[in-house]
mmCIF file of C-alpha atoms in Angstrom:
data_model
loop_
_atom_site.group_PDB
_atom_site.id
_atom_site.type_symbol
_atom_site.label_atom_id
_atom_site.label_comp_id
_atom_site.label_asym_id
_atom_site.label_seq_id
_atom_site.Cartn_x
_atom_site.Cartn_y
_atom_site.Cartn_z
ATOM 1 C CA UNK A 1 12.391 5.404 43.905
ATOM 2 C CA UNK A 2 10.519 7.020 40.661
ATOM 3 C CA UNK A 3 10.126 5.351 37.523
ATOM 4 C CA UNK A 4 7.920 6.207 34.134
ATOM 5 C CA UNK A 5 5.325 3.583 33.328
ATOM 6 C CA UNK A 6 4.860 5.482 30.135
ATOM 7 C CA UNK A 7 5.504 9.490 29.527
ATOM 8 C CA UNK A 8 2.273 10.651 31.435
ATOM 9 C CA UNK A 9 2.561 7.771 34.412
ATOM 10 C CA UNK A 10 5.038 8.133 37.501
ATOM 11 C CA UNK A 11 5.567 6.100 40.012
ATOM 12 C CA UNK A 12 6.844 6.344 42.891
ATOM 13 C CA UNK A 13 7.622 3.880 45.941
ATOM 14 C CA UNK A 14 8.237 5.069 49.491
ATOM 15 C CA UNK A 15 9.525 3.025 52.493
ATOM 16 C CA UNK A 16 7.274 3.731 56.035
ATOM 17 C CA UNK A 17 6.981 2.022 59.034
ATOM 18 C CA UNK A 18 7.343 -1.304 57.453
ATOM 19 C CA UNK A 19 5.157 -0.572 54.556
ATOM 20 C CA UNK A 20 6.304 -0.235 50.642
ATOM 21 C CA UNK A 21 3.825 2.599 49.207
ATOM 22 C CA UNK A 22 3.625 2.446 46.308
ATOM 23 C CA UNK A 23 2.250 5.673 44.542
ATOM 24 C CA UNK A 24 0.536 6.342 41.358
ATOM 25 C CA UNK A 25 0.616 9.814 39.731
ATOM 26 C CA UNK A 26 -1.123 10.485 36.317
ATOM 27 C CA UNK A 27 0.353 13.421 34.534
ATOM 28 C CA UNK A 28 1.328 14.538 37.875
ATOM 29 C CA UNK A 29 -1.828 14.680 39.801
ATOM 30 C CA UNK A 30 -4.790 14.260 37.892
ATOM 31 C CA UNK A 31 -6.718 17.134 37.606
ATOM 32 C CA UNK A 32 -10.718 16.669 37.421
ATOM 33 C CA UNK A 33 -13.065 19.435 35.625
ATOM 34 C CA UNK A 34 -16.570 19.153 36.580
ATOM 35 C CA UNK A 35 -18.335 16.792 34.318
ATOM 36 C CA UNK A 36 -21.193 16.899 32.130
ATOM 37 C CA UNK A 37 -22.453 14.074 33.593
ATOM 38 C CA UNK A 38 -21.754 11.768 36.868
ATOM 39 C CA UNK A 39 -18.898 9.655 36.052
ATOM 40 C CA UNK A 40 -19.381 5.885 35.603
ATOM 41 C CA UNK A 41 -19.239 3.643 38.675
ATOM 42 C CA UNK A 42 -16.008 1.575 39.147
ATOM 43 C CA UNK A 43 -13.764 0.093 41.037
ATOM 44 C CA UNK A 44 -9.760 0.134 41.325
ATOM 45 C CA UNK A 45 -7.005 -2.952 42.200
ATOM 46 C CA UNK A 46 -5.643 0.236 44.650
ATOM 47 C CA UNK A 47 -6.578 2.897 46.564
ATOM 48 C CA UNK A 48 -7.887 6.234 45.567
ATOM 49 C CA UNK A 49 -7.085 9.452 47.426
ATOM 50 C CA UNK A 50 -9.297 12.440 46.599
ATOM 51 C CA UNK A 51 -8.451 15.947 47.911
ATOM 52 C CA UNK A 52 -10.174 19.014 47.191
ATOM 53 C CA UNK A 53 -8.444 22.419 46.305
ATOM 54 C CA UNK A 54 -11.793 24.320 45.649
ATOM 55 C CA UNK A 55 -15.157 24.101 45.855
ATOM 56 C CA UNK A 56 -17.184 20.881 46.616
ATOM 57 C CA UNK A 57 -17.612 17.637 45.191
ATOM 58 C CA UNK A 58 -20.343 14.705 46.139
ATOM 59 C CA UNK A 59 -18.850 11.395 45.578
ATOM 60 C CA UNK A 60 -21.013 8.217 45.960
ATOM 61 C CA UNK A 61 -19.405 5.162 47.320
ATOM 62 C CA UNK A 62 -21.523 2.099 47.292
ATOM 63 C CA UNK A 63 -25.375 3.580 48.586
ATOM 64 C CA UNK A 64 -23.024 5.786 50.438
ATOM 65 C CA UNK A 65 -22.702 9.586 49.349
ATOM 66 C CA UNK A 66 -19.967 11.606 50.663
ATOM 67 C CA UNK A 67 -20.069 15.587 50.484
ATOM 68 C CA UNK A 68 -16.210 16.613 50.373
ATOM 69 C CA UNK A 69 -15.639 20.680 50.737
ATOM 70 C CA UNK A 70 -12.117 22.504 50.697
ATOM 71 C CA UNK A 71 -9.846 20.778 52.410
ATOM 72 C CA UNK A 72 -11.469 17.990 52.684
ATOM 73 C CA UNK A 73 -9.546 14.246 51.751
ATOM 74 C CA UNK A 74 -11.793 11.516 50.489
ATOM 75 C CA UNK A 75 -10.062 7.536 50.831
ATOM 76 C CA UNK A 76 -11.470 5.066 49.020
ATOM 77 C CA UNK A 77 -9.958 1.340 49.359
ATOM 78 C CA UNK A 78 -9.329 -0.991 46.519
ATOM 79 C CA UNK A 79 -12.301 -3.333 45.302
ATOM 80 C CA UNK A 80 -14.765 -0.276 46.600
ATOM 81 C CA UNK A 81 -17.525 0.574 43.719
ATOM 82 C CA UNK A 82 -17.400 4.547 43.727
ATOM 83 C CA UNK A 83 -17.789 7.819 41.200
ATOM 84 C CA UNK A 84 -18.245 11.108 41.319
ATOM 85 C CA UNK A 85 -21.714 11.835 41.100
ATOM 86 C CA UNK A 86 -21.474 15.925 41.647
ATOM 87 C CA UNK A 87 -18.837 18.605 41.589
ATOM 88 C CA UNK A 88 -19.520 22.521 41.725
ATOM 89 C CA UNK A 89 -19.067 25.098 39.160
ATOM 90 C CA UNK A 90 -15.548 26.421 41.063
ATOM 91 C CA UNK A 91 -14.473 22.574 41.760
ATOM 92 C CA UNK A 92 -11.100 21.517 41.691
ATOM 93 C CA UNK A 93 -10.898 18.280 42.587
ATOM 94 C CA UNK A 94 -7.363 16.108 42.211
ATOM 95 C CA UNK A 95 -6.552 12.732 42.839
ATOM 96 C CA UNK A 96 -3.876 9.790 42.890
ATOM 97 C CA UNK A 97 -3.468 5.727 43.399
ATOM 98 C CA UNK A 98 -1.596 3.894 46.264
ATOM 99 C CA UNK A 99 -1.324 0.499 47.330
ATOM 100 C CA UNK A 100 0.203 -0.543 50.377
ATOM 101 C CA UNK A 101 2.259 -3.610 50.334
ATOM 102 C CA UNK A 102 4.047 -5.223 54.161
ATOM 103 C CA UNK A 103 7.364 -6.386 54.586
ATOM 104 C CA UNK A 104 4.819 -9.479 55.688
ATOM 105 C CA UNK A 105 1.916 -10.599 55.162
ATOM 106 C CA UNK A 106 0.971 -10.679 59.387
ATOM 107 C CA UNK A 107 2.231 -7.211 59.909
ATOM 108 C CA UNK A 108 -0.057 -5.754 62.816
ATOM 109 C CA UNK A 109 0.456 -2.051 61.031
ATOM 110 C CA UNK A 110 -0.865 -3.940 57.706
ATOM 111 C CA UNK A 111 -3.639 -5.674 59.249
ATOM 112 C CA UNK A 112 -4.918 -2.487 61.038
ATOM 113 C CA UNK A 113 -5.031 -0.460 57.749
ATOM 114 C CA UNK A 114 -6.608 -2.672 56.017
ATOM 115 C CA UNK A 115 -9.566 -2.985 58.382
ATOM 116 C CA UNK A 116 -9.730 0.853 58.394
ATOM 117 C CA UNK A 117 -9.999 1.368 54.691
ATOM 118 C CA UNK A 118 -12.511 -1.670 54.169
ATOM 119 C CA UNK A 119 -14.954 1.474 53.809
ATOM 120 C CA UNK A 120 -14.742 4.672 52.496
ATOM 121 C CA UNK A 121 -13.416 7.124 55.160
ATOM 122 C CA UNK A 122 -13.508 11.001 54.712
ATOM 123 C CA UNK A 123 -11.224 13.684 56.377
ATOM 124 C CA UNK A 124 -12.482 16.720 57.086
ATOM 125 C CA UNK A 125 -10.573 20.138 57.051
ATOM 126 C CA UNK A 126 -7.014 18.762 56.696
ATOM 127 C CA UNK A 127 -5.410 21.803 55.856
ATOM 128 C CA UNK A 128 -2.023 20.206 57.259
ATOM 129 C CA UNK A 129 -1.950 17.515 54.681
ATOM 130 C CA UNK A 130 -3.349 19.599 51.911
ATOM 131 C CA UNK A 131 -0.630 21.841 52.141
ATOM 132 C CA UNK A 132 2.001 18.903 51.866
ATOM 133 C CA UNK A 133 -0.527 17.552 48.577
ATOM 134 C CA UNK A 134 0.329 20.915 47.087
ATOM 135 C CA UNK A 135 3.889 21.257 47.391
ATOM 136 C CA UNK A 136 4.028 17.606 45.797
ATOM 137 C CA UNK A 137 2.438 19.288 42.842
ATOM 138 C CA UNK A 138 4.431 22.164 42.849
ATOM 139 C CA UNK A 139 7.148 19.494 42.516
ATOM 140 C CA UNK A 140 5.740 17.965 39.606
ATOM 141 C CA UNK A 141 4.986 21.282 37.988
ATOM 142 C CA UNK A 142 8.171 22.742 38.227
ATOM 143 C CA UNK A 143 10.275 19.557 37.218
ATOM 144 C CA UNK A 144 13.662 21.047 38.741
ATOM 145 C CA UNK A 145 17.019 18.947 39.629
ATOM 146 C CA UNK A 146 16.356 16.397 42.297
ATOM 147 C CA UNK A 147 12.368 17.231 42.465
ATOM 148 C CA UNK A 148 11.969 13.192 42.716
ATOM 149 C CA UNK A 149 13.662 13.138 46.125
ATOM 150 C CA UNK A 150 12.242 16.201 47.203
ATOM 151 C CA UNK A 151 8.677 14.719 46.075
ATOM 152 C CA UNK A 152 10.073 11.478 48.001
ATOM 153 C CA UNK A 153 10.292 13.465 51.381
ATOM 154 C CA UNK A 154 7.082 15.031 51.411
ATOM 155 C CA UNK A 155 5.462 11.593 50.293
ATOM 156 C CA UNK A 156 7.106 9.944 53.531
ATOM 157 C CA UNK A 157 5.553 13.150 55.506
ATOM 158 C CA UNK A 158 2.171 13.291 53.891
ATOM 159 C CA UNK A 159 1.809 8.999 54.628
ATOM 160 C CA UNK A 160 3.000 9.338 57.946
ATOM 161 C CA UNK A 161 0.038 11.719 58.927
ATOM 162 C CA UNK A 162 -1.992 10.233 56.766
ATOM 163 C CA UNK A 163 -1.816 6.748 58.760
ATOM 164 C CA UNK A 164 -2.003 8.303 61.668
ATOM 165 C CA UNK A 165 -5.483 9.471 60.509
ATOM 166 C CA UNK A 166 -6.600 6.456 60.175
ATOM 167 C CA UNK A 167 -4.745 4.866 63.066
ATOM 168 C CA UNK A 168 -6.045 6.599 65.335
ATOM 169 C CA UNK A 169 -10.286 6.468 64.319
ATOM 170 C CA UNK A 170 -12.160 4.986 66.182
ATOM 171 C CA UNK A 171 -13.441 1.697 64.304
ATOM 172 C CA UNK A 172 -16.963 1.900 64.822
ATOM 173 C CA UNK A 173 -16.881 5.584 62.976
ATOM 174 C CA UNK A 174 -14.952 4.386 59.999
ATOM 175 C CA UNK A 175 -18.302 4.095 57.903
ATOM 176 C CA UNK A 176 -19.132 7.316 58.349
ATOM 177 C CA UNK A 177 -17.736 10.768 57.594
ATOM 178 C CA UNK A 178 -15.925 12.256 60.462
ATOM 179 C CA UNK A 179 -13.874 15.436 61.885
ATOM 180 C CA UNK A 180 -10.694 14.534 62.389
ATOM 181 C CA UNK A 181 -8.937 17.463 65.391
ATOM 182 C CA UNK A 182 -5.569 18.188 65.142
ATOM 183 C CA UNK A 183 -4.065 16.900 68.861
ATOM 184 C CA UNK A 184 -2.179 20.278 70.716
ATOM 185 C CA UNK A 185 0.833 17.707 70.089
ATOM 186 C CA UNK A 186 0.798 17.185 66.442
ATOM 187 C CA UNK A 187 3.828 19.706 66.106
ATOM 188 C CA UNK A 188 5.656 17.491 68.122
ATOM 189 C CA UNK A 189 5.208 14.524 67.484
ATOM 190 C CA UNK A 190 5.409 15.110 63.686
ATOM 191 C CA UNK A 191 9.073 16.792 64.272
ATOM 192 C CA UNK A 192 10.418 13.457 66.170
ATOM 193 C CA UNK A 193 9.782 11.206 62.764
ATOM 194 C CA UNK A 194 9.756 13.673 60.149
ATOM 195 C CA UNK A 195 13.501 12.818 58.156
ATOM 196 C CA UNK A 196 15.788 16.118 58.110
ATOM 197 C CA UNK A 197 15.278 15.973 54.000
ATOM 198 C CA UNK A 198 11.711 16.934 54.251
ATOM 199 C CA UNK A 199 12.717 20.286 55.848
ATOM 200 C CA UNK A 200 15.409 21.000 53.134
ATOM 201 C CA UNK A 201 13.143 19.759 50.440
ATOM 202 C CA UNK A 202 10.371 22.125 52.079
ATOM 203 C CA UNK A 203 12.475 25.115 52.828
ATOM 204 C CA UNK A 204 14.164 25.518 49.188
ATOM 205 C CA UNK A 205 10.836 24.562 47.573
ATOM 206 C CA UNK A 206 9.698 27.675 49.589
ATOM 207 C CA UNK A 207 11.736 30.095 49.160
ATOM 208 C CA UNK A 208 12.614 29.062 45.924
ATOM 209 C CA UNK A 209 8.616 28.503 43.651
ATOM 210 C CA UNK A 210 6.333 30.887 46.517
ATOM 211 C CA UNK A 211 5.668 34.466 45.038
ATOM 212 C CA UNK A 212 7.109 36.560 47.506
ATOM 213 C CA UNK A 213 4.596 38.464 48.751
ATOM 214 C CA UNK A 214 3.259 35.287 49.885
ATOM 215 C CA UNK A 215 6.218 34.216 51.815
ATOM 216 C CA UNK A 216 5.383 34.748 55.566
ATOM 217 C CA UNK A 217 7.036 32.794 58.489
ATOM 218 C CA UNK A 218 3.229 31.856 59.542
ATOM 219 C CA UNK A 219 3.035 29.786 56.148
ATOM 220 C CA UNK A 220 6.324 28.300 56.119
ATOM 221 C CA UNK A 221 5.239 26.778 59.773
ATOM 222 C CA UNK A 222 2.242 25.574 58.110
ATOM 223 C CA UNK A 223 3.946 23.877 55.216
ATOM 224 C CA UNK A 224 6.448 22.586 57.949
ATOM 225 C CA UNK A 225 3.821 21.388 59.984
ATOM 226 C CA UNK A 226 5.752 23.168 63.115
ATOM 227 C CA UNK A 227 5.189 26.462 64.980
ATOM 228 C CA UNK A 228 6.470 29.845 63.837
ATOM 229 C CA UNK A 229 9.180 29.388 66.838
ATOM 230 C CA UNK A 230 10.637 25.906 65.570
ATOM 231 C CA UNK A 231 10.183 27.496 61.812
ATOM 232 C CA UNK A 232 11.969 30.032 62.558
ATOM 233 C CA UNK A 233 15.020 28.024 64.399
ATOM 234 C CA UNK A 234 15.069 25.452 61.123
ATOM 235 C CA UNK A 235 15.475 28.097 58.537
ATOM 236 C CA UNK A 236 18.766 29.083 61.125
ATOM 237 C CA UNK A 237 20.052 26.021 61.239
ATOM 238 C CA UNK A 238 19.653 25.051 57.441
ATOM 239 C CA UNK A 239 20.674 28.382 55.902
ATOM 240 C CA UNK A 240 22.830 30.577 58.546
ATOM 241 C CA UNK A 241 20.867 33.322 58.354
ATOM 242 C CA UNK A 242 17.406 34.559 59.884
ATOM 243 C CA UNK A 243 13.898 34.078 58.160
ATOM 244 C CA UNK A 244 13.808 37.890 57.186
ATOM 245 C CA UNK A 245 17.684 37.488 55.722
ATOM 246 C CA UNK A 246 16.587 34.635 53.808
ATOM 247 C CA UNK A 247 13.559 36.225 52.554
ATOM 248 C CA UNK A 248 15.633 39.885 51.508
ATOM 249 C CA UNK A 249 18.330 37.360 49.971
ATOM 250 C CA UNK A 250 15.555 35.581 48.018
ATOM 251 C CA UNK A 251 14.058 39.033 47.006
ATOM 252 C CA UNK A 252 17.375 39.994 45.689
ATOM 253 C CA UNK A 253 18.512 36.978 43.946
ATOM 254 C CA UNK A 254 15.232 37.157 41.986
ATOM 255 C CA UNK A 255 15.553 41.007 41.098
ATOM 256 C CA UNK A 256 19.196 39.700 39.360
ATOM 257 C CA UNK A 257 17.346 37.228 37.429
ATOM 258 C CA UNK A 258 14.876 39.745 36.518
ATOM 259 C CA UNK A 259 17.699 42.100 35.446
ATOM 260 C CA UNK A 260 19.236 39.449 33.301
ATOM 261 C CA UNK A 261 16.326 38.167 31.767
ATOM 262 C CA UNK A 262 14.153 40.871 30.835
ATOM 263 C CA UNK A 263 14.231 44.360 30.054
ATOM 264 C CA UNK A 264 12.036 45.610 33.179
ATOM 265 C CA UNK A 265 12.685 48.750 34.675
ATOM 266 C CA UNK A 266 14.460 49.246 37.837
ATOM 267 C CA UNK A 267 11.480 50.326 39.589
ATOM 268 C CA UNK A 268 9.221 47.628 38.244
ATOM 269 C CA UNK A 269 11.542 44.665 39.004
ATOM 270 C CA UNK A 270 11.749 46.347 42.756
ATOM 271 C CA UNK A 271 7.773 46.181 42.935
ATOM 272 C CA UNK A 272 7.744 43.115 41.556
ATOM 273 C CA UNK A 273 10.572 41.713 43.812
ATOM 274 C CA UNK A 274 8.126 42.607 46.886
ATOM 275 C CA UNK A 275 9.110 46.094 47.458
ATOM 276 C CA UNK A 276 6.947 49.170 47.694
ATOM 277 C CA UNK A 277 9.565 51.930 47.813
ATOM 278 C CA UNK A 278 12.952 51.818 44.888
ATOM 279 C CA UNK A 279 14.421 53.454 47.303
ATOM 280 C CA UNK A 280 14.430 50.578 50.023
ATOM 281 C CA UNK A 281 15.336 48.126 47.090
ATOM 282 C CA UNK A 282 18.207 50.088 45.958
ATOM 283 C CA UNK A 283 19.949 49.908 49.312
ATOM 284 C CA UNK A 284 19.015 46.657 50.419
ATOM 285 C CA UNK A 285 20.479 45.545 46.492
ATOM 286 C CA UNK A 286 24.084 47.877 47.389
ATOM 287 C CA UNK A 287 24.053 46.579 51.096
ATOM 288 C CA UNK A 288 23.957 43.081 49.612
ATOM 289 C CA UNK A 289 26.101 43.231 46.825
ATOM 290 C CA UNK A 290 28.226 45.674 47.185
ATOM 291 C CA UNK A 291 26.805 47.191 43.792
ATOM 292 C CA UNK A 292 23.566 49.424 42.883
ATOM 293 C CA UNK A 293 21.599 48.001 40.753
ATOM 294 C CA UNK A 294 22.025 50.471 37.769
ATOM 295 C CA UNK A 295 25.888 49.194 38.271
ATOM 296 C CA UNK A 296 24.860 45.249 38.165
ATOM 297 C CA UNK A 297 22.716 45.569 34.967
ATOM 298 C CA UNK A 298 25.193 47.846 33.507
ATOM 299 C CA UNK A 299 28.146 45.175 33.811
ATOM 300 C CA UNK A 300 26.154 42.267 33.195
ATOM 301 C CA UNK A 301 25.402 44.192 29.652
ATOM 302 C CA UNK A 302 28.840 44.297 29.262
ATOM 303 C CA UNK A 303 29.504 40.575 29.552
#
């Protein structure tokens, strides 16, 4: 469920394993430029998630410093003093509040997060989650129709690793930083609990926002958190068509846009479209529909 606190606060609550999360996005996801100066010291009635895009950050927690690089995902738990004392001069650092509230108040799942997060603990080279982070932003960036349940899906997705994270730590390292390895399983045992939403929400995001030149089966497993094999066999089952169909149909549907929109040449609206020859756009544009695209522009001028 989403609601506005006020035009630049959303909130958002998603249902997990017995927990209401309850999420806290300011204009989005806060965006940090490196300071002048340290910020001040304080404290927060929830927890603060910090992940870093670029660069590298030094955030103090308590007599604690923490040095967070790409990738990296800082936690800090409610009621812990913190700041962030240093940030480079290519930084970009993002962050965003959650509380975690039990269906009751002796749930073991409850119980066990809160002793993990009694200290700061820092993830190290979670490219998996970042990835999911990103597309959440992506959501809030683009604003399009039902981007709340799409952001819903990936929030469900992103906590589920997330708690795993911290689930499976060892207690005694939870003070300190520590390298988190992905298990050979992950793929696995992500697919059993991951709801069929996420993938839709994932797979339109993707073919729909991604430049497509970017677009490669490799990094649609990634943002799926599956193998190119299972990637491949959920973009059949959801749209009917291959990866490389989808991809030529996305291609295509864009180059229309392009014609209707703007007054582009042929050939630059191919290049653009992710094709290096006109010639290979012009027939894969007649092949698909039924049209060249001289013809399309021509009628839709027409209209």
């Amino acid at each position: 469920m989403f609601w506005f606190l006020e035009p630049n606060i959303i909130c958002a609550t998603t249902e997990l394993a017995g927990l209401h999360i309850q999420t806290i996005f300011s204009v989005g996801i806060m965006r940090h430029q490196p300071p002048s100066t340290p910020s001040t010291p304080h404290t927060h009635l929830n927890c603060e998630l910090f992940f870093i895009n670029q660069g590298q950050c030094t955030a103090r927690c308590g007599e604690q410093e923490y040095i967070c690089n790409r990738s990296d995902i800082l936690l800090v738990g409610d009621g812990l003093r913190h700041n962030v004392s240093r940030l480079s001069p290519d930084a970009v650092l993002y962050s965003f509040h959650f509380s975690f509230v039990p269906d009751r108040q002796d749930a073991p799942l409850y119980s066990r997060l809160r002793d993990r997060i009694s200290s700061p603990v820092l993830l190290q080279g979670q490219e998996t989650l970042l990835s999911v982070l990103n597309l959440i932003r992506q959501e809030f960036a683009l604003r399009r129709s039902m981007y709340d349940t799409a952001i819903d899906a990936l929030l469900q997705v992103f906590y589920t690793q997330l708690l795993r994270c911290l689930l499976d730590a060892p207690v005694s390292d939870l003070s300190q930083p520590f390298q988190i390895d992905p298990p050979t399983d992950l793929e696995h045992r992500l697919c059993d609990s991951v709801p069929q939403i996420f993938y839709t929400a994932i797979l339109d995001s993707f073919f729909n926002s991604l430049p497509v030149e970017e677009a490669t089966l490799s990094l649609l497993a990634l943002c799926l958190h599956l193998s190119t094999v299972q990637a491949r066999r959920v973009v059949k089952q959801y749209y009917g068509i291959s990866f490389q169909e989808k991809l030529i149909q996305t291609k295509l549907k864009k180059s229309r846009l392009l014609m209707d929109t703007t007054d582009l040449s042929l050939k630059a609206i191919a290049e653009q479209v992710g094709y290096s020859s006109y010639r290979a756009f012009f027939k894969a544009f007649a092949d698909h529909f039924g049209q060249t695209p001289s013809e399309y522009r021509r009628t839709r001028a027409k209209e």
